[in-house]
């Protein structure tokens, strides 16, 4: 079960916008609208930022948005802030093992605020 | 808001069984939602291990299925993970989680517990 592919690193200056991609297959990202994104600061548990491709949980800034096209999901961060510097992971429901619950994570992306 | 807290040994010997428990507060497991375990080896990415519903329906990562068991104890409002025949590759921070909504596996996370596999 291969991990979803994310760029190892993405960087941007404060105030700028960045986008992180998450590429899978038609058995996961492309086949379902069940992609979530997590933010993880060093030494901390991950935090849910986006679920079901483009939904923000309560309390998450609208600077974070999600989208999907074919087998690639994306997380966009606008108005980049110092606290956005963290690791980001995508996860997708995967149907490759049949009609059962199965998830595959992305490889992770380190976001650096210059 | 639901609170999750992992507990268990921080050190397990190779070939033995890793056992962890997640205590849940401010929400009753039997009321619904999916509950699960995710791990992260030091310096590496996240890996989904298993998920269980309050009625006991369980789901496993195919790559770990032969060694993993997840269970729920609604009377204690906790759920557990057992991973047998561990090796150094199982050294990781283990997080217990709860679904947020839809098919999101982990809207809520415990702080995590580091389990090292070493003799």
PDB file of N, CA and C in Angstrom, chain A residues 52-94:
ATOM      1  N   UNK A  52     -12.924  15.986   4.218  1.00  0.00           N
ATOM      2  CA  UNK A  52     -13.785  15.791   3.041  1.00  0.00           C
ATOM      3  C   UNK A  52     -13.432  16.785   1.934  1.00  0.00           C
ATOM      4  N   UNK A  53     -12.170  16.854   1.623  1.00  0.00           N
ATOM      5  CA  UNK A  53     -11.567  17.648   0.529  1.00  0.00           C
ATOM      6  C   UNK A  53     -11.507  19.140   0.826  1.00  0.00           C
ATOM      7  N   UNK A  54     -12.649  19.737   1.201  1.00  0.00           N
ATOM      8  CA  UNK A  54     -12.664  21.207   1.272  1.00  0.00           C
ATOM      9  C   UNK A  54     -13.468  21.772   2.432  1.00  0.00           C
ATOM     10  N   UNK A  55     -13.620  21.007   3.493  1.00  0.00           N
ATOM     11  CA  UNK A  55     -14.367  21.471   4.659  1.00  0.00           C
ATOM     12  C   UNK A  55     -13.432  21.791   5.821  1.00  0.00           C
ATOM     13  N   UNK A  56     -13.671  22.942   6.437  1.00  0.00           N
ATOM     14  CA  UNK A  56     -12.866  23.333   7.582  1.00  0.00           C
ATOM     15  C   UNK A  56     -13.590  23.009   8.878  1.00  0.00           C
ATOM     16  N   UNK A  57     -12.879  22.362   9.816  1.00  0.00           N
ATOM     17  CA  UNK A  57     -13.499  22.154  11.137  1.00  0.00           C
ATOM     18  C   UNK A  57     -13.716  23.496  11.824  1.00  0.00           C
ATOM     19  N   UNK A  58     -14.560  23.478  12.807  1.00  0.00           N
ATOM     20  CA  UNK A  58     -14.810  24.673  13.591  1.00  0.00           C
ATOM     21  C   UNK A  58     -13.505  25.214  14.169  1.00  0.00           C
ATOM     22  N   UNK A  59     -13.296  26.501  14.020  1.00  0.00           N
ATOM     23  CA  UNK A  59     -12.117  27.131  14.605  1.00  0.00           C
ATOM     24  C   UNK A  59     -10.903  27.231  13.694  1.00  0.00           C
ATOM     25  N   UNK A  60     -10.971  26.612  12.545  1.00  0.00           N
ATOM     26  CA  UNK A  60      -9.842  26.678  11.604  1.00  0.00           C
ATOM     27  C   UNK A  60     -10.012  27.903  10.704  1.00  0.00           C
ATOM     28  N   UNK A  61      -8.929  28.651  10.568  1.00  0.00           N
ATOM     29  CA  UNK A  61      -8.947  29.884   9.787  1.00  0.00           C
ATOM     30  C   UNK A  61      -9.320  29.641   8.327  1.00  0.00           C
ATOM     31  N   UNK A  62     -10.044  30.584   7.744  1.00  0.00           N
ATOM     32  CA  UNK A  62     -10.394  30.474   6.329  1.00  0.00           C
ATOM     33  C   UNK A  62      -9.203  30.759   5.424  1.00  0.00           C
ATOM     34  N   UNK A  63      -8.028  30.972   6.008  1.00  0.00           N
ATOM     35  CA  UNK A  63      -6.812  31.060   5.191  1.00  0.00           C
ATOM     36  C   UNK A  63      -6.425  29.680   4.649  1.00  0.00           C
ATOM     37  N   UNK A  64      -6.995  28.645   5.233  1.00  0.00           N
ATOM     38  CA  UNK A  64      -6.726  27.279   4.800  1.00  0.00           C
ATOM     39  C   UNK A  64      -7.898  26.800   3.939  1.00  0.00           C
ATOM     40  N   UNK A  65      -7.584  26.262   2.775  1.00  0.00           N
ATOM     41  CA  UNK A  65      -8.628  25.747   1.899  1.00  0.00           C
ATOM     42  C   UNK A  65      -8.124  24.507   1.179  1.00  0.00           C
ATOM     43  N   UNK A  66      -9.053  23.650   0.796  1.00  0.00           N
ATOM     44  CA  UNK A  66      -8.697  22.416   0.124  1.00  0.00           C
ATOM     45  C   UNK A  66      -9.438  22.272  -1.191  1.00  0.00           C
ATOM     46  N   UNK A  67      -8.854  21.495  -2.089  1.00  0.00           N
ATOM     47  CA  UNK A  67      -9.484  21.230  -3.366  1.00  0.00           C
ATOM     48  C   UNK A  67      -8.984  19.893  -3.895  1.00  0.00           C
ATOM     49  N   UNK A  68      -9.571  19.462  -5.001  1.00  0.00           N
ATOM     50  CA  UNK A  68      -9.152  18.194  -5.607  1.00  0.00           C
ATOM     51  C   UNK A  68      -9.429  18.220  -7.098  1.00  0.00           C
ATOM     52  N   UNK A  69      -8.492  17.662  -7.849  1.00  0.00           N
ATOM     53  CA  UNK A  69      -8.671  17.493  -9.287  1.00  0.00           C
ATOM     54  C   UNK A  69      -8.070  16.152  -9.665  1.00  0.00           C
ATOM     55  N   UNK A  70      -8.911  15.305 -10.207  1.00  0.00           N
ATOM     56  CA  UNK A  70      -8.486  13.943 -10.604  1.00  0.00           C
ATOM     57  C   UNK A  70      -7.834  13.251  -9.395  1.00  0.00           C
ATOM     58  N   UNK A  71      -6.618  12.780  -9.559  1.00  0.00           N
ATOM     59  CA  UNK A  71      -5.952  12.022  -8.494  1.00  0.00           C
ATOM     60  C   UNK A  71      -5.111  12.868  -7.550  1.00  0.00           C
ATOM     61  N   UNK A  72      -5.247  14.202  -7.662  1.00  0.00           N
ATOM     62  CA  UNK A  72      -4.444  15.095  -6.822  1.00  0.00           C
ATOM     63  C   UNK A  72      -5.311  16.025  -5.990  1.00  0.00           C
ATOM     64  N   UNK A  73      -5.076  15.991  -4.685  1.00  0.00           N
ATOM     65  CA  UNK A  73      -5.716  16.930  -3.764  1.00  0.00           C
ATOM     66  C   UNK A  73      -4.705  18.011  -3.415  1.00  0.00           C
ATOM     67  N   UNK A  74      -5.220  19.164  -3.021  1.00  0.00           N
ATOM     68  CA  UNK A  74      -4.337  20.280  -2.697  1.00  0.00           C
ATOM     69  C   UNK A  74      -4.811  21.012  -1.455  1.00  0.00           C
ATOM     70  N   UNK A  75      -3.838  21.494  -0.697  1.00  0.00           N
ATOM     71  CA  UNK A  75      -4.094  22.363   0.453  1.00  0.00           C
ATOM     72  C   UNK A  75      -3.460  23.707   0.153  1.00  0.00           C
ATOM     73  N   UNK A  76      -4.246  24.748   0.231  1.00  0.00           N
ATOM     74  CA  UNK A  76      -3.728  26.092   0.009  1.00  0.00           C
ATOM     75  C   UNK A  76      -3.762  26.881   1.312  1.00  0.00           C
ATOM     76  N   UNK A  77      -2.702  27.635   1.529  1.00  0.00           N
ATOM     77  CA  UNK A  77      -2.619  28.511   2.685  1.00  0.00           C
ATOM     78  C   UNK A  77      -2.373  29.920   2.165  1.00  0.00           C
ATOM     79  N   UNK A  78      -3.277  30.824   2.480  1.00  0.00           N
ATOM     80  CA  UNK A  78      -3.104  32.211   2.054  1.00  0.00           C
ATOM     81  C   UNK A  78      -2.666  33.061   3.243  1.00  0.00           C
ATOM     82  N   UNK A  79      -2.090  34.221   2.947  1.00  0.00           N
ATOM     83  CA  UNK A  79      -1.650  35.105   4.016  1.00  0.00           C
ATOM     84  C   UNK A  79      -0.735  34.392   4.997  1.00  0.00           C
ATOM     85  N   UNK A  80       0.293  33.768   4.481  1.00  0.00           N
ATOM     86  CA  UNK A  80       1.182  32.916   5.267  1.00  0.00           C
ATOM     87  C   UNK A  80       1.669  33.625   6.537  1.00  0.00           C
ATOM     88  N   UNK A  81       1.604  32.903   7.656  1.00  0.00           N
ATOM     89  CA  UNK A  81       2.043  33.443   8.936  1.00  0.00           C
ATOM     90  C   UNK A  81       3.119  32.552   9.535  1.00  0.00           C
ATOM     91  N   UNK A  82       3.878  33.116  10.462  1.00  0.00           N
ATOM     92  CA  UNK A  82       4.985  32.370  11.071  1.00  0.00           C
ATOM     93  C   UNK A  82       4.504  31.055  11.690  1.00  0.00           C
ATOM     94  N   UNK A  83       3.324  31.067  12.299  1.00  0.00           N
ATOM     95  CA  UNK A  83       2.812  29.872  12.961  1.00  0.00           C
ATOM     96  C   UNK A  83       2.372  28.784  11.985  1.00  0.00           C
ATOM     97  N   UNK A  84       2.317  29.124  10.709  1.00  0.00           N
ATOM     98  CA  UNK A  84       1.969  28.117   9.710  1.00  0.00           C
ATOM     99  C   UNK A  84       3.148  27.189   9.420  1.00  0.00           C
ATOM    100  N   UNK A  85       4.326  27.560   9.900  1.00  0.00           N
ATOM    101  CA  UNK A  85       5.509  26.722   9.683  1.00  0.00           C
ATOM    102  C   UNK A  85       5.338  25.428  10.466  1.00  0.00           C
ATOM    103  N   UNK A  86       5.241  24.326   9.753  1.00  0.00           N
ATOM    104  CA  UNK A  86       4.919  23.025  10.346  1.00  0.00           C
ATOM    105  C   UNK A  86       5.001  21.965   9.252  1.00  0.00           C
ATOM    106  N   UNK A  87       4.792  20.723   9.661  1.00  0.00           N
ATOM    107  CA  UNK A  87       4.638  19.637   8.700  1.00  0.00           C
ATOM    108  C   UNK A  87       3.155  19.460   8.403  1.00  0.00           C
ATOM    109  N   UNK A  88       2.850  19.139   7.148  1.00  0.00           N
ATOM    110  CA  UNK A  88       1.474  18.941   6.728  1.00  0.00           C
ATOM    111  C   UNK A  88       1.332  17.569   6.068  1.00  0.00           C
ATOM    112  N   UNK A  89       0.272  16.865   6.455  1.00  0.00           N
ATOM    113  CA  UNK A  89       0.017  15.534   5.922  1.00  0.00           C
ATOM    114  C   UNK A  89      -1.391  15.458   5.343  1.00  0.00           C
ATOM    115  N   UNK A  90      -1.512  14.802   4.198  1.00  0.00           N
ATOM    116  CA  UNK A  90      -2.826  14.489   3.677  1.00  0.00           C
ATOM    117  C   UNK A  90      -3.125  13.017   4.014  1.00  0.00           C
ATOM    118  N   UNK A  91      -4.387  12.674   4.001  1.00  0.00           N
ATOM    119  CA  UNK A  91      -4.807  11.275   4.147  1.00  0.00           C
ATOM    120  C   UNK A  91      -6.054  11.091   3.313  1.00  0.00           C
ATOM    121  N   UNK A  92      -6.160   9.933   2.718  1.00  0.00           N
ATOM    122  CA  UNK A  92      -7.326   9.638   1.893  1.00  0.00           C
ATOM    123  C   UNK A  92      -7.905   8.285   2.254  1.00  0.00           C
ATOM    124  N   UNK A  93      -9.212   8.210   2.188  1.00  0.00           N
ATOM    125  CA  UNK A  93      -9.863   6.906   2.227  1.00  0.00           C
ATOM    126  C   UNK A  93      -9.391   6.136   1.004  1.00  0.00           C
ATOM    127  N   UNK A  94      -9.150   4.848   1.193  1.00  0.00           N
ATOM    128  CA  UNK A  94      -8.676   4.019   0.084  1.00  0.00           C
ATOM    129  C   UNK A  94      -9.617   2.847  -0.123  1.00  0.00           C
TER     130      UNK A  94
END
